[in-house]
Short mmCIF file of C-alpha atoms in Angstrom, two decimals:
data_model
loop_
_atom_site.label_atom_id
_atom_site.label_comp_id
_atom_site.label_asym_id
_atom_site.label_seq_id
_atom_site.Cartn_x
_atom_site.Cartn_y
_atom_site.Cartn_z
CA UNK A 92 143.97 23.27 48.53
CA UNK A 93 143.43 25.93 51.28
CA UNK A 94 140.86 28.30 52.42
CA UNK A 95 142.05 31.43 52.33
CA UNK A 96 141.50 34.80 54.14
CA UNK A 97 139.98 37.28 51.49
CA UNK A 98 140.53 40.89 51.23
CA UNK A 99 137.62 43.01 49.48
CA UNK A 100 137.63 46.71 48.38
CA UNK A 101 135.22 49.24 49.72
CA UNK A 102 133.77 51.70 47.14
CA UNK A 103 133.23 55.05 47.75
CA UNK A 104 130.13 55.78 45.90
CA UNK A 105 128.53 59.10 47.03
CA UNK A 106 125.53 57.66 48.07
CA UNK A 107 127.11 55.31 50.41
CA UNK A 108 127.17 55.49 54.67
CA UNK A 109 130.29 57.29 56.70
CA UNK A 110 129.29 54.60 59.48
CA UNK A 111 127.38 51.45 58.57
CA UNK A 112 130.67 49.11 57.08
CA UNK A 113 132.62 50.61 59.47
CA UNK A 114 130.44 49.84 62.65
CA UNK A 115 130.43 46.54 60.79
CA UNK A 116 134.11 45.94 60.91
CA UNK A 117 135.19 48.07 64.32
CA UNK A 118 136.75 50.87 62.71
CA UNK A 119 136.06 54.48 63.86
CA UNK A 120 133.08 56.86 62.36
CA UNK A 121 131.98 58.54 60.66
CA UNK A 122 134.86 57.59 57.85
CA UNK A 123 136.35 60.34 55.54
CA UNK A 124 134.12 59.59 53.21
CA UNK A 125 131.26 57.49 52.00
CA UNK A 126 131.57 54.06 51.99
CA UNK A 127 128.94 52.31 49.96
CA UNK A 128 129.71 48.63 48.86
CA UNK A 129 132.32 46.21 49.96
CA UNK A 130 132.87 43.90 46.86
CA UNK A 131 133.89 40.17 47.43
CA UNK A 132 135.14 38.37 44.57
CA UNK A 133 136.51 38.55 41.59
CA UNK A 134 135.45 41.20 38.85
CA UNK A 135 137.76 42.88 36.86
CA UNK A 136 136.52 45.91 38.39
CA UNK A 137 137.83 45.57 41.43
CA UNK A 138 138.77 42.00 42.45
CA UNK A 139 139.44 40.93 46.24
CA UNK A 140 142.86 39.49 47.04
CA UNK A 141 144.11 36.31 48.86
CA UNK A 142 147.42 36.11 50.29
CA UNK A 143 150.02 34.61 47.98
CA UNK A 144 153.55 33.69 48.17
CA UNK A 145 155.08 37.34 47.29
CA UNK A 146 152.12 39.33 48.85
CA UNK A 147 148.38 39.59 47.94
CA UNK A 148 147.02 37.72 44.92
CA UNK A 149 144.18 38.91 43.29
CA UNK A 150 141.11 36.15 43.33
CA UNK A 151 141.08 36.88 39.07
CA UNK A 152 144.18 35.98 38.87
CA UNK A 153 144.02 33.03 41.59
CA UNK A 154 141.30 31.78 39.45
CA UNK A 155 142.90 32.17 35.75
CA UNK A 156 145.52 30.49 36.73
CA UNK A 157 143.74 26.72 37.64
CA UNK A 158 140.10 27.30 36.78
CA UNK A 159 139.30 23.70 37.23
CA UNK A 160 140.86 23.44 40.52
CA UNK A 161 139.22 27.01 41.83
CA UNK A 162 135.94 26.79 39.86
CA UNK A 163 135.58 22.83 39.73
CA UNK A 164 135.23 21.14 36.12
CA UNK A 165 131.57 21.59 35.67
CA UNK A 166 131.70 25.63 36.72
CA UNK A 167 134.27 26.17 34.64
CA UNK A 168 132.48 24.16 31.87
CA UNK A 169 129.59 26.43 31.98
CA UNK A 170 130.97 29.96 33.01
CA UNK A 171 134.47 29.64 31.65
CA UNK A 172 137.17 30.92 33.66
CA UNK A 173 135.39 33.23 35.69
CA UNK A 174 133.67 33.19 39.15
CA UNK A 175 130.21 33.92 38.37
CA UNK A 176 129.03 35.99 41.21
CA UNK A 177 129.55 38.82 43.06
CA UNK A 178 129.17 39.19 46.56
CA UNK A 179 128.62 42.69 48.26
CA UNK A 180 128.42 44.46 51.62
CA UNK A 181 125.48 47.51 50.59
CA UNK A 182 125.55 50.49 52.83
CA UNK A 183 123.03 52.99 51.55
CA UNK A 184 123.32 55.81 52.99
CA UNK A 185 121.22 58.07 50.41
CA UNK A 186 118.50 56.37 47.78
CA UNK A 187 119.90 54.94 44.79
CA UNK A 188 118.94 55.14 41.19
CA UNK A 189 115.95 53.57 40.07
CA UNK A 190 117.73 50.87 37.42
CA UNK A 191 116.49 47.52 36.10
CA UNK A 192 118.94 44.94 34.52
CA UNK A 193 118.57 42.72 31.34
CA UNK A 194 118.23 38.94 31.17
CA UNK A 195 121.00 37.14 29.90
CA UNK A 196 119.75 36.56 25.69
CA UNK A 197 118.93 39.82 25.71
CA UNK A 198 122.43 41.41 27.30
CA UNK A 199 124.44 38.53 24.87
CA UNK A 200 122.16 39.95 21.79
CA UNK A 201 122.47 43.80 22.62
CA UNK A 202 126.43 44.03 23.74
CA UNK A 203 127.46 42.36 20.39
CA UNK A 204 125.43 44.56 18.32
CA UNK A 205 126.97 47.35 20.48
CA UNK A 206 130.01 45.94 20.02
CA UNK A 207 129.37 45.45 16.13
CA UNK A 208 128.26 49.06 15.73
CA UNK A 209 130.32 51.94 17.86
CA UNK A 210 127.91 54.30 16.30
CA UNK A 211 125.64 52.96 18.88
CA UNK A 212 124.99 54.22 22.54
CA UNK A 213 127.30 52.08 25.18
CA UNK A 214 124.52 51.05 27.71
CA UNK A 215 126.41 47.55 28.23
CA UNK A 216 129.47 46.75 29.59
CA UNK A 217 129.41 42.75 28.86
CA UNK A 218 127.15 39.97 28.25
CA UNK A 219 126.06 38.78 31.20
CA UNK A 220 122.93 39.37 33.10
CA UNK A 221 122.83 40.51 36.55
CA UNK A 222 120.40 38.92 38.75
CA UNK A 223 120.48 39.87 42.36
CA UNK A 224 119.26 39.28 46.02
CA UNK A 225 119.20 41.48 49.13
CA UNK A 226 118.98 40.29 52.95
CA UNK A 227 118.79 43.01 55.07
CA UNK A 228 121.84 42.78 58.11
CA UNK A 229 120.00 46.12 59.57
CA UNK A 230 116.15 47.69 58.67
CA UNK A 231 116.49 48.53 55.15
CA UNK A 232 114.01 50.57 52.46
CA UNK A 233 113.66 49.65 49.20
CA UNK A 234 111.75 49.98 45.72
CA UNK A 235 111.13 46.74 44.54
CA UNK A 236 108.35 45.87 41.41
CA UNK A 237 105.35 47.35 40.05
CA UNK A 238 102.33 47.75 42.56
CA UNK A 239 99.08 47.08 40.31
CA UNK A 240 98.34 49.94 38.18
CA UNK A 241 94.99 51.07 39.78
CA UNK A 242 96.95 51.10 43.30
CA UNK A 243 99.53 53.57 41.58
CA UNK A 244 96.91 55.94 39.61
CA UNK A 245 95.09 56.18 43.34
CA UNK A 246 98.20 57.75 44.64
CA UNK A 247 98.86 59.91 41.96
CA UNK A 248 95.37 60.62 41.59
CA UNK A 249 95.57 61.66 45.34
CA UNK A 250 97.66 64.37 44.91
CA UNK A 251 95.16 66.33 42.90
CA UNK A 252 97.75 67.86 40.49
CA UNK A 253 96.17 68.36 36.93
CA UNK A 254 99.14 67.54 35.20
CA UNK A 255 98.95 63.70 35.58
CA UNK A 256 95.50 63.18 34.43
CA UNK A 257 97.34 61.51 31.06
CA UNK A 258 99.31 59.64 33.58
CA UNK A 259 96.34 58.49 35.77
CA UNK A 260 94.09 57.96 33.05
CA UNK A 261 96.95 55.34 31.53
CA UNK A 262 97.04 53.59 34.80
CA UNK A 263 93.42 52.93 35.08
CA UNK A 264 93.38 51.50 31.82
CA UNK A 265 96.61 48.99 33.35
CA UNK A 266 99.29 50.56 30.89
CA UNK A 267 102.00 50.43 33.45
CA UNK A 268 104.55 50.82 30.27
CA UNK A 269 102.74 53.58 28.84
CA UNK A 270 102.72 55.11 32.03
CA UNK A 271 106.84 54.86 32.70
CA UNK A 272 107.29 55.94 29.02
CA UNK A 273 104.82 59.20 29.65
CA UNK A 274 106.76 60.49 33.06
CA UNK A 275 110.25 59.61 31.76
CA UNK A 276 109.53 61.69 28.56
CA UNK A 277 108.41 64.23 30.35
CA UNK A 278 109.40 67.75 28.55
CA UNK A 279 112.37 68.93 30.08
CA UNK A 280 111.27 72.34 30.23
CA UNK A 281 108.17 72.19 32.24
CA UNK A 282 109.63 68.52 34.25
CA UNK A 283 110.94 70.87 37.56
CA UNK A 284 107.60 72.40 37.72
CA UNK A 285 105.79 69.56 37.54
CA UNK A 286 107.58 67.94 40.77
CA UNK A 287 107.40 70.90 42.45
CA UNK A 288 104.05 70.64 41.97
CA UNK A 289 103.86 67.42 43.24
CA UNK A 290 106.10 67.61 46.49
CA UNK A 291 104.18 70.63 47.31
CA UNK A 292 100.53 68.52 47.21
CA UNK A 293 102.41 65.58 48.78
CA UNK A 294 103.29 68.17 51.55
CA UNK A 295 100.27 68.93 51.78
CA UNK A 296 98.72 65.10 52.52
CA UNK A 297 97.52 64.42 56.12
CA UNK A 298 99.42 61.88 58.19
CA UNK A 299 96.67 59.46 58.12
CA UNK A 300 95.83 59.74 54.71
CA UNK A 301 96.22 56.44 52.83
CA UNK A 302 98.68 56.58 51.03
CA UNK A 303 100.73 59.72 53.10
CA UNK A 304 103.93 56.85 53.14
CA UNK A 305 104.10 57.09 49.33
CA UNK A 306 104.43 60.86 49.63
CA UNK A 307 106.85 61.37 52.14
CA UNK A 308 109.18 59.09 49.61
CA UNK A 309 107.95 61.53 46.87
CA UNK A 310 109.08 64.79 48.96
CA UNK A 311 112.27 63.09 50.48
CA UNK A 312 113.46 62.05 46.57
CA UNK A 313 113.03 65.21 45.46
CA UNK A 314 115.35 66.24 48.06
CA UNK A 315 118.25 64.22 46.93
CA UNK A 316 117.25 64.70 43.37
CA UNK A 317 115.50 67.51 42.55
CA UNK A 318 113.80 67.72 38.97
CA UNK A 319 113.69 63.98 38.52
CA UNK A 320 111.10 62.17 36.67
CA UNK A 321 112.13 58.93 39.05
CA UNK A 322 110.46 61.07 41.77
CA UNK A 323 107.01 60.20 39.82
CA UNK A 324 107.96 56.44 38.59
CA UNK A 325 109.31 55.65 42.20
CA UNK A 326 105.12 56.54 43.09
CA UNK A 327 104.57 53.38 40.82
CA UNK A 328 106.37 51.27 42.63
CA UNK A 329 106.39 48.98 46.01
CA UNK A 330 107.51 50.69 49.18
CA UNK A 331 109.20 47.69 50.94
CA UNK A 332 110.56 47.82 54.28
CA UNK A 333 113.04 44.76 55.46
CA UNK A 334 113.49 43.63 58.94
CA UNK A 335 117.32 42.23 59.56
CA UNK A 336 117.05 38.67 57.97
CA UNK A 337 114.84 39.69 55.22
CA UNK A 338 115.01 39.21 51.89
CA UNK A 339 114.44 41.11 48.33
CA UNK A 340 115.14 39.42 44.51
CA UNK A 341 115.54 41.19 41.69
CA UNK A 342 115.27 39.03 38.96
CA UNK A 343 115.70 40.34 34.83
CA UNK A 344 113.86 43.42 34.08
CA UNK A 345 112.52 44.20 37.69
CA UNK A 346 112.82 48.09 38.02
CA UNK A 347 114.30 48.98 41.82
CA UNK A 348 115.72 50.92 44.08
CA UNK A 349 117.71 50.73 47.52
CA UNK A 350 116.64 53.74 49.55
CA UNK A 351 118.66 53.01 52.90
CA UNK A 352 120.29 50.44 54.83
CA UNK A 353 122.73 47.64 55.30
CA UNK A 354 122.61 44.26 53.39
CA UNK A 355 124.38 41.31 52.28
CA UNK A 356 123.77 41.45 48.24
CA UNK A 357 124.77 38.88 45.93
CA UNK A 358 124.59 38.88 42.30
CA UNK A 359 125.96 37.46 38.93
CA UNK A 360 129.01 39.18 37.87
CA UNK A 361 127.91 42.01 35.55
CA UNK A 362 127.85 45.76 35.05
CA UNK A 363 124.62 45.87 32.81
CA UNK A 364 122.32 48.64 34.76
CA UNK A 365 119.83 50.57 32.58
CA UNK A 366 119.04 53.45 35.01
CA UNK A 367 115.56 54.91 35.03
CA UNK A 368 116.16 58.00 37.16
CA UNK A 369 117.00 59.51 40.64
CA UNK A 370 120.33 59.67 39.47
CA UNK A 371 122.87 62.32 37.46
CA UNK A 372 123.60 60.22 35.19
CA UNK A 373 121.89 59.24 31.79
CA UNK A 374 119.12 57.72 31.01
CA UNK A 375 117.81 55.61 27.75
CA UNK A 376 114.65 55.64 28.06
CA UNK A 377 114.01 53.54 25.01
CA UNK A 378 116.46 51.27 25.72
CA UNK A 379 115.04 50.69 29.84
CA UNK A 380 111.46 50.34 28.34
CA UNK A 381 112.72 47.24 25.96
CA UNK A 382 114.26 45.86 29.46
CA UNK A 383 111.60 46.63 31.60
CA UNK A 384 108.72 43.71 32.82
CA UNK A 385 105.85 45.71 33.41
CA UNK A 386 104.21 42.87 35.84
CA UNK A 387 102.57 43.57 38.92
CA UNK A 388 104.97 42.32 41.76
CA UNK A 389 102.59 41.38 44.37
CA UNK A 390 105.03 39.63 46.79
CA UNK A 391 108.35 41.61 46.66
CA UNK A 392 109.91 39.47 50.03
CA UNK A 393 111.88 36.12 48.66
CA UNK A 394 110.93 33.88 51.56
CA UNK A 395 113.73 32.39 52.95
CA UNK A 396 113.53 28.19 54.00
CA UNK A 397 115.51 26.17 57.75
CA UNK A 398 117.17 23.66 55.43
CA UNK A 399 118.76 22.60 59.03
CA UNK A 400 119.12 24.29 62.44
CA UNK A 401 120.14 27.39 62.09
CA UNK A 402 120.51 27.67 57.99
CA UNK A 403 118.31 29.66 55.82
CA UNK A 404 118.68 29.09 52.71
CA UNK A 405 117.83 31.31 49.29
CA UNK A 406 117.24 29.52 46.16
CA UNK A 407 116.84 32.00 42.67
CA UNK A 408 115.77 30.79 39.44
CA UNK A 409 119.10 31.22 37.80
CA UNK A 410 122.53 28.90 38.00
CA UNK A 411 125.11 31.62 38.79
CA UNK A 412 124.75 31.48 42.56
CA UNK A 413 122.57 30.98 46.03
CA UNK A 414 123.32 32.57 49.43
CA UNK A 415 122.94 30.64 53.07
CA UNK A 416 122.81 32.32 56.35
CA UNK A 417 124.31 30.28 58.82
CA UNK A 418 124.11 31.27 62.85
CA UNK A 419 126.68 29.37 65.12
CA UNK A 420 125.24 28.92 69.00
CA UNK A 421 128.86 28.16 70.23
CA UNK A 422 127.55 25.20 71.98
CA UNK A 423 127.94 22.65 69.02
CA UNK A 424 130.05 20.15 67.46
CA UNK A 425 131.80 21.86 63.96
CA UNK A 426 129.32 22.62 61.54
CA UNK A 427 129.47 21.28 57.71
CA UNK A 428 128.81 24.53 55.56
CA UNK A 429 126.07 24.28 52.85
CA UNK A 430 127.10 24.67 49.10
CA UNK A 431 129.86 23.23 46.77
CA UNK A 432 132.11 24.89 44.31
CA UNK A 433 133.53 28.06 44.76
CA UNK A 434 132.61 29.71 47.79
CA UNK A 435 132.86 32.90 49.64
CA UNK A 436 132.02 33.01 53.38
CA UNK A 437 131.12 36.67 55.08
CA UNK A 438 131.59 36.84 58.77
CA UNK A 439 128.36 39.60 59.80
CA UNK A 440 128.71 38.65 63.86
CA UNK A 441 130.51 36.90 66.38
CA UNK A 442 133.89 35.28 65.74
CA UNK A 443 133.60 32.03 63.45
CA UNK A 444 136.28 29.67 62.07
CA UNK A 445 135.83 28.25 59.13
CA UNK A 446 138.07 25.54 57.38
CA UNK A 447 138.51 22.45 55.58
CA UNK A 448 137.50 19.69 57.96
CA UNK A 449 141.40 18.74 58.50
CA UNK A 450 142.88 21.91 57.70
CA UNK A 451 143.92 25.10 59.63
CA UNK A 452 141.17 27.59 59.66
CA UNK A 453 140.27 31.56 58.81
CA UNK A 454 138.22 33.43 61.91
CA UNK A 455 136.06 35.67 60.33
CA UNK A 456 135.02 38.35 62.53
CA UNK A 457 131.98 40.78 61.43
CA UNK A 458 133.08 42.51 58.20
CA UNK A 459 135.97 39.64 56.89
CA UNK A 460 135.75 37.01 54.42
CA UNK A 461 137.49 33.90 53.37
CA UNK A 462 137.48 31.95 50.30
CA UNK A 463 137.35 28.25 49.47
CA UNK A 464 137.87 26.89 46.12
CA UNK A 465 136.38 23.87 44.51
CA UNK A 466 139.10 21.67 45.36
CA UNK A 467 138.81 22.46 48.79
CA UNK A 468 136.01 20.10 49.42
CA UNK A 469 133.45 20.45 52.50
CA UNK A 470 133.71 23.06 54.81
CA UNK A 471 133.16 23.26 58.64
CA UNK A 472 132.61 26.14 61.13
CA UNK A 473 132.65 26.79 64.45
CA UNK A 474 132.77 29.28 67.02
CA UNK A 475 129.50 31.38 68.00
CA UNK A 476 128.13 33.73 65.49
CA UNK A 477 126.77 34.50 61.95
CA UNK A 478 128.52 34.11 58.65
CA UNK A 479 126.74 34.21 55.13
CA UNK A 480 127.83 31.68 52.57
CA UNK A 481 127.89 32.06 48.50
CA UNK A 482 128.19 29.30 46.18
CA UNK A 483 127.29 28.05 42.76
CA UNK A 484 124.15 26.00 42.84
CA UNK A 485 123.96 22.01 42.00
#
């Protein structure tokens, strides 16, 4: 087997930066247009390719065709023939949607009665969960959990706007759900005045008032989304800035939001997203509320641990992957790579080369990828710079 140099596909979601990937991997800017994710792997969506014998070969098909070999026998065992996670390049260059994603008996339970009954609203794509972690390659913004209930009621009880007394009132009592349910059912007819109301006493706020963050998000939302009740929700929610190297999980049923920034995202390999606003598209608010784990979330940072000089490593509670960050000093012997199975290795700075420990290997410069199957066996690098590393956890 062979490491191979691996190809992803940038999307162009509106929301997405004309610069960040593109600073990332030397090319000019501002781009034509907006460049949001850079997907490394194999879904169906989009799948990244590998260089074959005729031309590029997608990683799906690489994979299909010897899952043992690609996968390793106890991957394929439990996933089937299928790389189970996703890794991403995030640019956000506008906020996000608010959206929360389903745990995995839940998704398997509610995608075969979809698929049972068409008469039934299509809010999943496949059964699969979708688990995912953020660290931050530049500063980066973010909604991430519930903030305690009383917390959220004193900023929306700050803004002195009549209309949310049921809403405050809820959240002093600690009905968080009751308090989502109320703002996303908000009557469509008098929902625009009710956020203009509120930008306009957020707008209002001094600087140094306590909570005057919270309501510059509220006024810059309603900006990129005018009229939506995720303005309000996002209020319930923790502000969390990331310093490069930082890191954000977002386990089953955690409502979030990226806001802005550049990060290394990795996640198992599934569409299911129940939006919950700041976004066009629709929203179920039944359905979200049934996903939704209305916990306070009073840590939203996953802490990071040296496993060895110079490797951090992220451990989630779930089997479909873990992420390493590995920084190269140029002034060492080849380094073995963490993790086993199928891997994908990002290059984020520096020029790093990365092979099998007697084979030729693929320099990743910042913004380039390579992939290792199973059968590959350990992995060194060398060379001086950073490269992340996803794999399928022991």
């Amino acid at each position: 087997m062979t490491v191979y140099p691996l190809t992803g596909v940038i999307r162009p979601y509106a929301w997405g930066s004309r610069t960040a990937i593109a600073e990332l991997q030397g090319r000019p800017t501002p781009t034509e247009g907006p460049e949001a994710e850079l997907w490394l792997g194999a879904h169906p969506g989009d799948p990244s390719t590998v260089p074959g014998p005729d031309g590029p070969v997608t990683l799906l098909d690489l994979i299909a065709g010897d899952p043992a070999g690609q996968l390793g026998a106890g991957v394929a065992e439990r996933f089937g023939a299928r790389l189970p996670y996703l890794m991403k390049v995030l640019a956000a260059g506008a906020p996000l949607s608010l959206q929360a994603h389903p745990d995995l008996k839940y998704a398997t339970e509610a995608f075969a009665r979809q698929e049972a009954d068409p008469a039934l609203p299509k809010n999943y794509t496949d059964a699969n969960h979708k688990p995912e972690m953020l660290v931050a390659l530049t500063p980066f913004d973010a909604l991430c959990g519930f903030r305690p209930a009383e917390v959220a009621a004193e900023v929306l009880a700050g803004l002195d706007v009549p209309r949310l007394e049921p809403v405050v009132g809820v959240l002093r009592a600690g009905e968080l759900s009751e308090a989502v349910r109320l703002l996303l059912s908000w009557p469509a007819e008098d929902r625009g005045a009710l956020i203009d109301a509120v930008v306009a006493a957020a707008s209002a706020q001094p600087a140094d008032h306590r909570h005057a963050e919270s309501y510059r998000l509220a006024t810059d939302l309603a900006g990129h989304y005018p009229g939506d009740p995720g303005v309000l929700v996002a209020l319930l929610l923790n502000l969390v800035h990331l310093a490069p190297g930082e890191a954000i999980w977002m386990p089953a049923g955690n409502l979030h939001a990226y806001l802005g920034g550049m990060g290394v995202e990795l996640m198992a390999a599934s569409d299911n997203v129940l939006r919950g606003g700041l976004t066009p598209k629709r929203v179920d608010v039944a359905e979200l509320l049934k996903v939704l784990r209305f916990e306070t979330l009073d840590d939203p940072l996953l802490h990071g641990a040296e496993v060895a000089p110079g490797v951090t490593s992220w451990r989630v509670p779930v089997p479909d992957f873990e992420m390493f960050r590995i920084e190269l000093t140029g002034d060492r012997p080849p380094v073995r790579l963490p993790g086993r199975g199928p891997r994908i290795v990002l290059g984020v700075a520096g020029d790093v080369h990365v092979g099998e420990e007697h084979g030729v290997p693929v320099t990743l410069q910042p913004g380039t990828a390579a992939y290792a199957p199973d059968a590959a066996g350990p992995l060194t690098a060398a060379g001086l710079g950073v490269v992340f590393v996803a794999a399928v956890p022991d």
